Structures are given as structure tokens and as C-alpha cells.
XYZ file of N, CA, C and O in Angstrom:
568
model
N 7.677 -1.446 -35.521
C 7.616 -2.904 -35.620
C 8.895 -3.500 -34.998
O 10.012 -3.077 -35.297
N 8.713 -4.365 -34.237
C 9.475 -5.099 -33.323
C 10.080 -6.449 -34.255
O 9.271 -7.208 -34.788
N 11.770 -6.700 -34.414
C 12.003 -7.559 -35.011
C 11.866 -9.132 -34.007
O 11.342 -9.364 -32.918
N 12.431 -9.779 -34.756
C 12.029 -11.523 -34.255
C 12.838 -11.598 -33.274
O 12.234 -12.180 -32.374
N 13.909 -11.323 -32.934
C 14.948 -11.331 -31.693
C 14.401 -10.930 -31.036
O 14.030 -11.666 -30.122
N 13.988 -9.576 -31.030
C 14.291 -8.535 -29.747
C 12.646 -9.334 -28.845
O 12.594 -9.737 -27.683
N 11.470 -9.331 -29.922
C 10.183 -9.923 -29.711
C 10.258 -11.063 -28.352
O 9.760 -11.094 -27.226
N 11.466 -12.238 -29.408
C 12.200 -13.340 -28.759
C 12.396 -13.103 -26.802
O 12.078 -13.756 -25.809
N 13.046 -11.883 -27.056
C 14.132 -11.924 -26.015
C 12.935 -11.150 -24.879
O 13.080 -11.295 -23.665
N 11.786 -10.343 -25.453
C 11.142 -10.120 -24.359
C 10.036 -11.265 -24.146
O 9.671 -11.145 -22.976
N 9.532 -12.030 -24.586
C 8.830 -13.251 -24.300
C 9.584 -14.271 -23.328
O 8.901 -15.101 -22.726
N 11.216 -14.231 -23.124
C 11.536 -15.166 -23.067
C 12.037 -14.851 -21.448
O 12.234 -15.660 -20.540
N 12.190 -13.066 -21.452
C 12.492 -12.688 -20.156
C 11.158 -12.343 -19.235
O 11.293 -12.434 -18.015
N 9.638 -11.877 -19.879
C 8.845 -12.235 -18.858
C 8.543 -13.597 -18.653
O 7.750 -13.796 -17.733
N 9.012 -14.721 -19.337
C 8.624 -15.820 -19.464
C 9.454 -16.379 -17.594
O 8.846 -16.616 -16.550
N 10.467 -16.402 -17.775
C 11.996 -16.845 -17.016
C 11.671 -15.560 -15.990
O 10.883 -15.936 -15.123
N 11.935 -14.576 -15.882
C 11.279 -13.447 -14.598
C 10.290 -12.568 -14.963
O 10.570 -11.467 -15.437
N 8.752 -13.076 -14.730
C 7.811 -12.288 -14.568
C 7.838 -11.313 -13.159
O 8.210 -11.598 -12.020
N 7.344 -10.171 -13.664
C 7.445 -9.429 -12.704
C 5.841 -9.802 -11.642
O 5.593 -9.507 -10.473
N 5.200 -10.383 -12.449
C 3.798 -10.404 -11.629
C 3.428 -11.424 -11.258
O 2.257 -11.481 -10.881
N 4.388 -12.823 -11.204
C 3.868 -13.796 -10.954
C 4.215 -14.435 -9.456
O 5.268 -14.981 -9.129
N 2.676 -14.146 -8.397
C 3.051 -14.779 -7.099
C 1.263 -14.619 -6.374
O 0.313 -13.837 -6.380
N 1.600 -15.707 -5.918
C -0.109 -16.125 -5.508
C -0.234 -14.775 -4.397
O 0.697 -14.189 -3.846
N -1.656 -14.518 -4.282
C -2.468 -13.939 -3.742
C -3.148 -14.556 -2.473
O -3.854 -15.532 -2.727
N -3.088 -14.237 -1.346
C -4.347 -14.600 -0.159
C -4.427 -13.375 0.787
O -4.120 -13.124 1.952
N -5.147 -12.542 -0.578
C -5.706 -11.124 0.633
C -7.030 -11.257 0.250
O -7.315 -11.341 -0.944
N -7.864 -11.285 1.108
C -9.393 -10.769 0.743
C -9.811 -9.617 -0.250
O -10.680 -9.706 -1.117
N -8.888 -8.323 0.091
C -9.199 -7.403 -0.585
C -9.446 -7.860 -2.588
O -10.237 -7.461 -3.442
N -8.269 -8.880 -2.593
C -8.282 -8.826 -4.122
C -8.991 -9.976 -4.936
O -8.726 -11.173 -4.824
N -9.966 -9.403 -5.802
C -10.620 -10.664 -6.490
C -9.938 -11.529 -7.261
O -8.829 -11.024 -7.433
N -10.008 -12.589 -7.833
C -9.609 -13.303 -8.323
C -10.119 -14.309 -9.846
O -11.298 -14.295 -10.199
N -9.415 -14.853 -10.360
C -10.494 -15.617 -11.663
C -9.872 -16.515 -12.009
O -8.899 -16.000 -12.560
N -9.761 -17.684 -12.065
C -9.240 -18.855 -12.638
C -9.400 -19.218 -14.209
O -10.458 -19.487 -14.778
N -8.195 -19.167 -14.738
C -8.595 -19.930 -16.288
C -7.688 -20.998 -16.258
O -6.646 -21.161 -15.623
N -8.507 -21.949 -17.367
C -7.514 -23.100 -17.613
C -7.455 -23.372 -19.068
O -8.218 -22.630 -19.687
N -6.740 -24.267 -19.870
C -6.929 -24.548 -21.236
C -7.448 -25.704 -20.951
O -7.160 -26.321 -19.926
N -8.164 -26.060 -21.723
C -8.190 -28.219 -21.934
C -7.481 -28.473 -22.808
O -7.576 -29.677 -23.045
N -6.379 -27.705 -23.832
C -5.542 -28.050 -24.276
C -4.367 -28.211 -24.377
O -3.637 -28.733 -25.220
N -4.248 -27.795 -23.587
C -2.357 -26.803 -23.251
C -2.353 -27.277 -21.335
O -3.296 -27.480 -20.571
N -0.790 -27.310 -21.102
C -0.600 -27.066 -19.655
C -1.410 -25.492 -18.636
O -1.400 -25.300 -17.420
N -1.991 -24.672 -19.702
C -2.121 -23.114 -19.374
C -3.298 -23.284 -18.095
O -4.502 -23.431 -18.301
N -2.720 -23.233 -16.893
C -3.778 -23.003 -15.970
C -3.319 -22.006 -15.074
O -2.305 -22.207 -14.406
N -3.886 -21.080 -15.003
C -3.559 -20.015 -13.941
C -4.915 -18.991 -13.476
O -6.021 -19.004 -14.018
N -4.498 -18.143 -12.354
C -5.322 -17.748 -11.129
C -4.610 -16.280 -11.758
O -3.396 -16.166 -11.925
N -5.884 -14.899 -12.152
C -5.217 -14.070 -11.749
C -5.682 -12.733 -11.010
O -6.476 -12.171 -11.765
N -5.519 -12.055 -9.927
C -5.618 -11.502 -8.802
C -5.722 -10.148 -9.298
O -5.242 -9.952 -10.414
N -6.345 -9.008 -8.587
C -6.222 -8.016 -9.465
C -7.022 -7.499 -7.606
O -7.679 -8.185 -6.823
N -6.582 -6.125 -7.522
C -7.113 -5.172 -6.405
C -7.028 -3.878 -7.170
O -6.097 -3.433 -7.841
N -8.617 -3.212 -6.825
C -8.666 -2.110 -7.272
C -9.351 -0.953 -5.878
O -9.788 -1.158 -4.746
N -9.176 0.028 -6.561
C -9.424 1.064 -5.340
C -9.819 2.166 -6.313
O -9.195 2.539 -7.306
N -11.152 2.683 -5.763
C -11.022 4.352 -6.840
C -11.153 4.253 -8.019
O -10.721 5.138 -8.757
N -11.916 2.914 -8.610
C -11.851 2.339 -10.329
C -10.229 2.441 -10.675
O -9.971 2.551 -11.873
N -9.074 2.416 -9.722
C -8.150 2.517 -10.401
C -7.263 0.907 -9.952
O -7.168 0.430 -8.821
N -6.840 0.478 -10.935
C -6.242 -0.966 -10.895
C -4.728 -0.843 -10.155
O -3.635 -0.633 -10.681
N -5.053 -1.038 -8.827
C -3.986 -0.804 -8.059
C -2.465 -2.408 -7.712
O -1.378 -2.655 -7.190
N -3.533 -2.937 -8.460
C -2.147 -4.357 -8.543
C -2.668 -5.277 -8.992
O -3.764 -5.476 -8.469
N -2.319 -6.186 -9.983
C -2.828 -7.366 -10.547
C -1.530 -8.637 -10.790
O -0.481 -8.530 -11.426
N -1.984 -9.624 -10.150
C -1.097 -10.827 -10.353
C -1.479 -11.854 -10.757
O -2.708 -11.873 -10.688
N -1.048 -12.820 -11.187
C -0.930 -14.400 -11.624
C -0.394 -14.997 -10.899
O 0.477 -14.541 -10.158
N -0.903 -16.575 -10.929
C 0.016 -17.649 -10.677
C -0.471 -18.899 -10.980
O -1.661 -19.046 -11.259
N 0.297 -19.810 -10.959
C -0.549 -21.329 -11.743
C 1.119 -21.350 -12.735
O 2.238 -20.866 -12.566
N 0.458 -22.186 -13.760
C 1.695 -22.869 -14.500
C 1.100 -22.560 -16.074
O 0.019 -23.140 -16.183
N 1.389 -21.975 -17.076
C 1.611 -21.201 -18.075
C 2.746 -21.674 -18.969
O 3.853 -21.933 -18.499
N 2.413 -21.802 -20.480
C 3.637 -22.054 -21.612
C 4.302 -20.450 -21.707
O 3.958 -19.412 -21.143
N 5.135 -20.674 -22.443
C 5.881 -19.012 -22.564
C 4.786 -18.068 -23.112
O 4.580 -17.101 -22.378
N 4.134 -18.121 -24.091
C 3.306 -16.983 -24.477
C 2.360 -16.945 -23.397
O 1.976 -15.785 -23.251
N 1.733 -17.872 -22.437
C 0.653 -17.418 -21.702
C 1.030 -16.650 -20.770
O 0.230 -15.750 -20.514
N 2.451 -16.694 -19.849
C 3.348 -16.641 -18.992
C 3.513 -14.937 -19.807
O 2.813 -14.000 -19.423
N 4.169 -14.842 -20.531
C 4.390 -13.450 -20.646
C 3.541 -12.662 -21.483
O 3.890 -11.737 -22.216
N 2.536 -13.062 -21.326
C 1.566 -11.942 -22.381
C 0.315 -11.747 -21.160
O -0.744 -11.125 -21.247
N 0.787 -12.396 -20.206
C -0.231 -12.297 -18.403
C 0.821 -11.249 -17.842
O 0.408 -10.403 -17.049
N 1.779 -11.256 -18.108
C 2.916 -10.401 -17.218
C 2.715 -9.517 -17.704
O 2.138 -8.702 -16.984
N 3.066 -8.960 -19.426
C 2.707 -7.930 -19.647
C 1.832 -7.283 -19.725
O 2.098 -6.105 -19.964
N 0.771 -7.545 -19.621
C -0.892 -7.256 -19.202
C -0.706 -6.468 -18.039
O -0.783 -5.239 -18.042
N -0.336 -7.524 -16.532
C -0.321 -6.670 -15.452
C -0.041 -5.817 -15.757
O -0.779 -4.847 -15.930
N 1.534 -5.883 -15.998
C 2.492 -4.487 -16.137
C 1.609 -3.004 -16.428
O 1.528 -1.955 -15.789
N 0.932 -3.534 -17.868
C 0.046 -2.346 -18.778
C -1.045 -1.911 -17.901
O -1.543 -0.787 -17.978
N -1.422 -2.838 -17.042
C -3.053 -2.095 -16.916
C -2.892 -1.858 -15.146
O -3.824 -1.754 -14.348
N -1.407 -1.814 -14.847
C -1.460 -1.248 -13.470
C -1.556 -0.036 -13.425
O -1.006 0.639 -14.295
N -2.107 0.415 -12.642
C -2.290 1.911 -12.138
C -2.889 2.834 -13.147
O -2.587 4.017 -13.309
N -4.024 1.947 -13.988
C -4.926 2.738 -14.694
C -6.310 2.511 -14.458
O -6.675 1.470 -13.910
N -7.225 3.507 -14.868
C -8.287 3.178 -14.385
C -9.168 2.077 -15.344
O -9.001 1.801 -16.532
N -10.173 1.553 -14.367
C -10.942 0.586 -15.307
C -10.983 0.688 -17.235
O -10.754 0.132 -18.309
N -11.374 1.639 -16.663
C -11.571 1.877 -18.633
C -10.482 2.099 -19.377
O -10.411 1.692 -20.537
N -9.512 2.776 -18.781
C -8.335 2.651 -19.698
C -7.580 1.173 -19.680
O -7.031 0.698 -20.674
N -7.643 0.535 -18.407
C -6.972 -1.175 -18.990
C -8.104 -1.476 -19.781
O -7.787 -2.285 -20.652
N -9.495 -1.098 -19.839
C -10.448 -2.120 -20.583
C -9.809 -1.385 -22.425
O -9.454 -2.195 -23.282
N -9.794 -0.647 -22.565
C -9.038 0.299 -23.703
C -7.822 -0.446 -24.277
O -7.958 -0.988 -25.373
N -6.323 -0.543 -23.457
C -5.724 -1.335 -23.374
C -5.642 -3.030 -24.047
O -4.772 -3.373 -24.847
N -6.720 -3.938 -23.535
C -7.001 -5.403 -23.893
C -7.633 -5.244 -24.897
O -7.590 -6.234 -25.627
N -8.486 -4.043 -25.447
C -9.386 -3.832 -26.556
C -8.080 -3.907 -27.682
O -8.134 -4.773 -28.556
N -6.707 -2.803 -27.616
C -6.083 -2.574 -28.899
C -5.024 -4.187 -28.758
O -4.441 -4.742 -29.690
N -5.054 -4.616 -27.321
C -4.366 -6.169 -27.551
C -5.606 -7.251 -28.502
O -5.417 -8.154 -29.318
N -6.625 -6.762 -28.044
C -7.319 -8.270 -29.300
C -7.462 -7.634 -30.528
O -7.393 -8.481 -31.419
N -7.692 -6.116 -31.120
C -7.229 -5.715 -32.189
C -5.811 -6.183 -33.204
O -5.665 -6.275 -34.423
N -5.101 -6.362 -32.291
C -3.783 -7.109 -32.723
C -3.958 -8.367 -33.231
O -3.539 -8.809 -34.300
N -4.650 -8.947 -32.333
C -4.636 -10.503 -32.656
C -5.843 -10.609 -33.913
O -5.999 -11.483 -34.766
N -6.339 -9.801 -33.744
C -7.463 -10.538 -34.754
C -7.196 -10.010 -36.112
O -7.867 -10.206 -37.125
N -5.673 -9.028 -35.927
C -5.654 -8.524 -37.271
C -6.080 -7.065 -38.076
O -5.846 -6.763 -39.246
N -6.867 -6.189 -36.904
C -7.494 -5.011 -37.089
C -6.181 -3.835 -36.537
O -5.229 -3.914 -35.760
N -6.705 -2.868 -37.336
C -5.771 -1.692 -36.605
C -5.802 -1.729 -35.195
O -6.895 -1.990 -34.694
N -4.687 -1.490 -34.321
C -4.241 -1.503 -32.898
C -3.185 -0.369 -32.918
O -2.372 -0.261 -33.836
N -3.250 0.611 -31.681
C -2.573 1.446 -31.603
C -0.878 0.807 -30.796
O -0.732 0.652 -29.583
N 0.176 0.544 -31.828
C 1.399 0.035 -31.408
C 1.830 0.680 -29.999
O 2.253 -0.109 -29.154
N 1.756 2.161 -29.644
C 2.192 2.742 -28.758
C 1.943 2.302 -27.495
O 2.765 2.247 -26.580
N -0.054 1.761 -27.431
C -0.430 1.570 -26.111
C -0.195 0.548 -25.585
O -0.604 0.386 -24.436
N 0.683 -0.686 -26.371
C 0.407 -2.158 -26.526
C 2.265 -2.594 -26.031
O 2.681 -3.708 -25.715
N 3.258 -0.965 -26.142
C 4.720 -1.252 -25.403
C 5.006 -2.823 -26.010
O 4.925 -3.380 -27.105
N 5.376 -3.175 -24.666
C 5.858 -5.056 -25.235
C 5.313 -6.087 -25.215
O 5.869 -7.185 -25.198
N 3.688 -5.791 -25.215
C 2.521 -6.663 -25.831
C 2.642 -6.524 -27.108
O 1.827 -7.263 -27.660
N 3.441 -5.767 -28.064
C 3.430 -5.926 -29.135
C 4.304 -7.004 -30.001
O 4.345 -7.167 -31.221
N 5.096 -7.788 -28.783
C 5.577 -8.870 -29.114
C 5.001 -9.585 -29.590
O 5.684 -10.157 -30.441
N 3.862 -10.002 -29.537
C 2.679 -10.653 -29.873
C 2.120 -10.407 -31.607
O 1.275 -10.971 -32.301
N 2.860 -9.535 -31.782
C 1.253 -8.804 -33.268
C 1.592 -9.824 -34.211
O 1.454 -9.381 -35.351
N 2.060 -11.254 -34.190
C 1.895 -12.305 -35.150
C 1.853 -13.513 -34.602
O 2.200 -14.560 -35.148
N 1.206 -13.310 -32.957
C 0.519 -14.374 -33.047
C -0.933 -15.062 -33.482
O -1.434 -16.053 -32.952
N -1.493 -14.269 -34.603
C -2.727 -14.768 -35.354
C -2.254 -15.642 -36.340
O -2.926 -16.423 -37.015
N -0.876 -15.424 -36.376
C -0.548 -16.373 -37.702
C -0.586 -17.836 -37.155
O -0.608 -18.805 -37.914
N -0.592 -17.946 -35.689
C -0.673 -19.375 -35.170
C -1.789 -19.478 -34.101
O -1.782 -19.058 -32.944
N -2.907 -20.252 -34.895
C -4.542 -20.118 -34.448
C -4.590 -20.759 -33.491
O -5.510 -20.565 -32.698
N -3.292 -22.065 -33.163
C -3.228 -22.888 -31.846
C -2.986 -22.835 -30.590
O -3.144 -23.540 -29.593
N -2.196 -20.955 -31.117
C -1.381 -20.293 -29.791
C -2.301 -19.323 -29.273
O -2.205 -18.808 -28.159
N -3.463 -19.021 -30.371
C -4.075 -17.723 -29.871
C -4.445 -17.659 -28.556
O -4.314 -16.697 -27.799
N -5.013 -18.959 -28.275
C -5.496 -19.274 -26.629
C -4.652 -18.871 -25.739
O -4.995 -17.946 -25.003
N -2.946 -19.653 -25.553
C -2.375 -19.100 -25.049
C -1.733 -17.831 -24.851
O -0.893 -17.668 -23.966
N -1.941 -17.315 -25.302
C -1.722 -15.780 -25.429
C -3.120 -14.691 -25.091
O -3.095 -13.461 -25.146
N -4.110 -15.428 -24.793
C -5.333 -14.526 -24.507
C -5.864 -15.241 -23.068
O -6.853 -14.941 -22.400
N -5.114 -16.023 -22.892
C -6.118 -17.148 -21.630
C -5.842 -16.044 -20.671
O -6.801 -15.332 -20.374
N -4.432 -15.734 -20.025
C -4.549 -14.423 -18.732
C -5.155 -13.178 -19.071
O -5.655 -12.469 -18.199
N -5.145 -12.837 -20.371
C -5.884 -11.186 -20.621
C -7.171 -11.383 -20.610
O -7.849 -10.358 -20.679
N -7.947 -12.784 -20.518
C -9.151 -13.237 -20.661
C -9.761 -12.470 -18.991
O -10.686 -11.715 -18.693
N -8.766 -13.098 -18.297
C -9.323 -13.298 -17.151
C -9.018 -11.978 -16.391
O -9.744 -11.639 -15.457
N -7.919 -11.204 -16.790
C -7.871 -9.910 -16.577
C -9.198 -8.745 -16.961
O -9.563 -7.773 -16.299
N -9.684 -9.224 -18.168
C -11.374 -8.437 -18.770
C -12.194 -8.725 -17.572
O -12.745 -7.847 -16.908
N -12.260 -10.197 -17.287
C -13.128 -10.589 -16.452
C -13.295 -9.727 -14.897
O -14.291 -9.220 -14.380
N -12.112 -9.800 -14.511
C -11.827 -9.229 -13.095
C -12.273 -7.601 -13.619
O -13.059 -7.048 -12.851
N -12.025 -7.131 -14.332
C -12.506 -5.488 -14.346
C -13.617 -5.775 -14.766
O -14.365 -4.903 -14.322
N -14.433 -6.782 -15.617
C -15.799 -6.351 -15.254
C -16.694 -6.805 -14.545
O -17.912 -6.759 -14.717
N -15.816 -7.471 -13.339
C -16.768 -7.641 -12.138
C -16.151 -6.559 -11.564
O -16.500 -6.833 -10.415
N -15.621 -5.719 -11.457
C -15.405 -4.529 -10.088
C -16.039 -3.547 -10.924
O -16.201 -2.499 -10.298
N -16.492 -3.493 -12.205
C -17.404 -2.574 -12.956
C -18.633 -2.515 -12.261
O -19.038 -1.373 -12.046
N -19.592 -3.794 -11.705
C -20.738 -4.213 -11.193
C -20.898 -3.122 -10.144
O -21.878 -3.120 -9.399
């Protein structure tokens, strides 16, 4: 279990330097747009796969801190695995959120997150890029 600082300090550094955040214009890579109607949270995120294996996934658009780094750490997690293991992956991240057993190990510094159910207003932001990350693997599932 991750205390409130350290949680702090990684939300706040993918927030301020994401490693994955920069628009996309290659054909090769699909794409998915989410937005909130409640929140500033609108972002695009990009994902290229090869071999069922998730060979790069990005964001971009404009994001509050939890949407911003819980999209970063997503990429991070589900690069260079295959379909089913990122789909594995987002499975033990909404386990978290909803409160069910989640394996801490697979979830690294998505586990910054394991109390954001306590705030039902944020859940969105914190699921809007992993939303769209499910999405993109299960259209290259097709």
C-alpha cells in the first residue's frame, strides 16, 4: 500500500511530464476520442499494434491531473504486451476502482489510484483514457 505523498508525488509527476502525451498522425495507429460533459477531460488516444502485441500507445487533448496520469500510466502498463494481457491489466485497474480484489503487483503506479472510489465525481476522470484504451484493443481484436 502506497502512502498519500508518495501516491501525491506520482500523480503529480505523470501529471507535469507524461511520458505518453503527444498527438499522433500516422495511419498505421488507430485512434478513439473521449470527452467528459463534465470536466475539462477531452482527449484522443492512439495506440499501434503489430503481432496482437501493443507496440505504442499515446494521448493528447487536455486532461485534469487524475485523467492526465492514470492515461500515462496505462500507456506505460500496457506497452509491449499483448492484447490480452493489457485487456488483463485494465480488468485488475477497474477491480480497484470498484472496490473488488485487484492484483497490487500488476497495477505498479496505477495503484495510486486504489481510493479513488471514495470520490464517485473523480471516477470518470480517472477511467475516461483507460476507457478508450479497452476500446482501441477491442477494435484491433475484430
Amino acid at each position: 500500500m502506497m502512502d498519500k505523498e508518495y501516491k501525491r508525488e506520482i500523480m503529480l509527476d505523470h501529471y507535469n511530464n507524461p511520458n505518453n502525451k503527444m498527438e499522433i498522425n500516422d495511419p498505421e495507429y488507430k485512434s478513439v476520442h473521449n470527452a467528459s460533459e463534465s470536466c475539462i477531460d477531452d482527449i484522443t488516444v492512439y495506440m499501434l499494434v503489430k503481432d496482437d502485441i501493443i507496440k505504442d500507445v499515446k494521448f493528447s487533448g487536455v486532461g485534469c491531473t487524475i485523467c492526465t496520469a492514470s492515461t500515462d500510466i496505462m500507456c506505460d502498463l500496457v506497452t509491449d504486451k499483448s492484447l490480452d494481457e493489457a485487456k488483463d491489466i485494465i480488468n485488475e485497474y477497474y477491480n480497484m476502482i470498484d472496490e473488488k480484489p485487484y492484483d497490487e503487483d500488476t497495477l505498479e503506479e496505477a495503484n495510486a489510484f486504489d481510493t479513488l472510489y471514495q470520490q464517485a465525481n473523480r471516477i470518470k476522470c480517472g477511467t475516461i483514457g483507460i476507457h478508450a484504451i479497452e476500446d482501441l484493443i477491442n477494435e484491433y481484436r475484430k
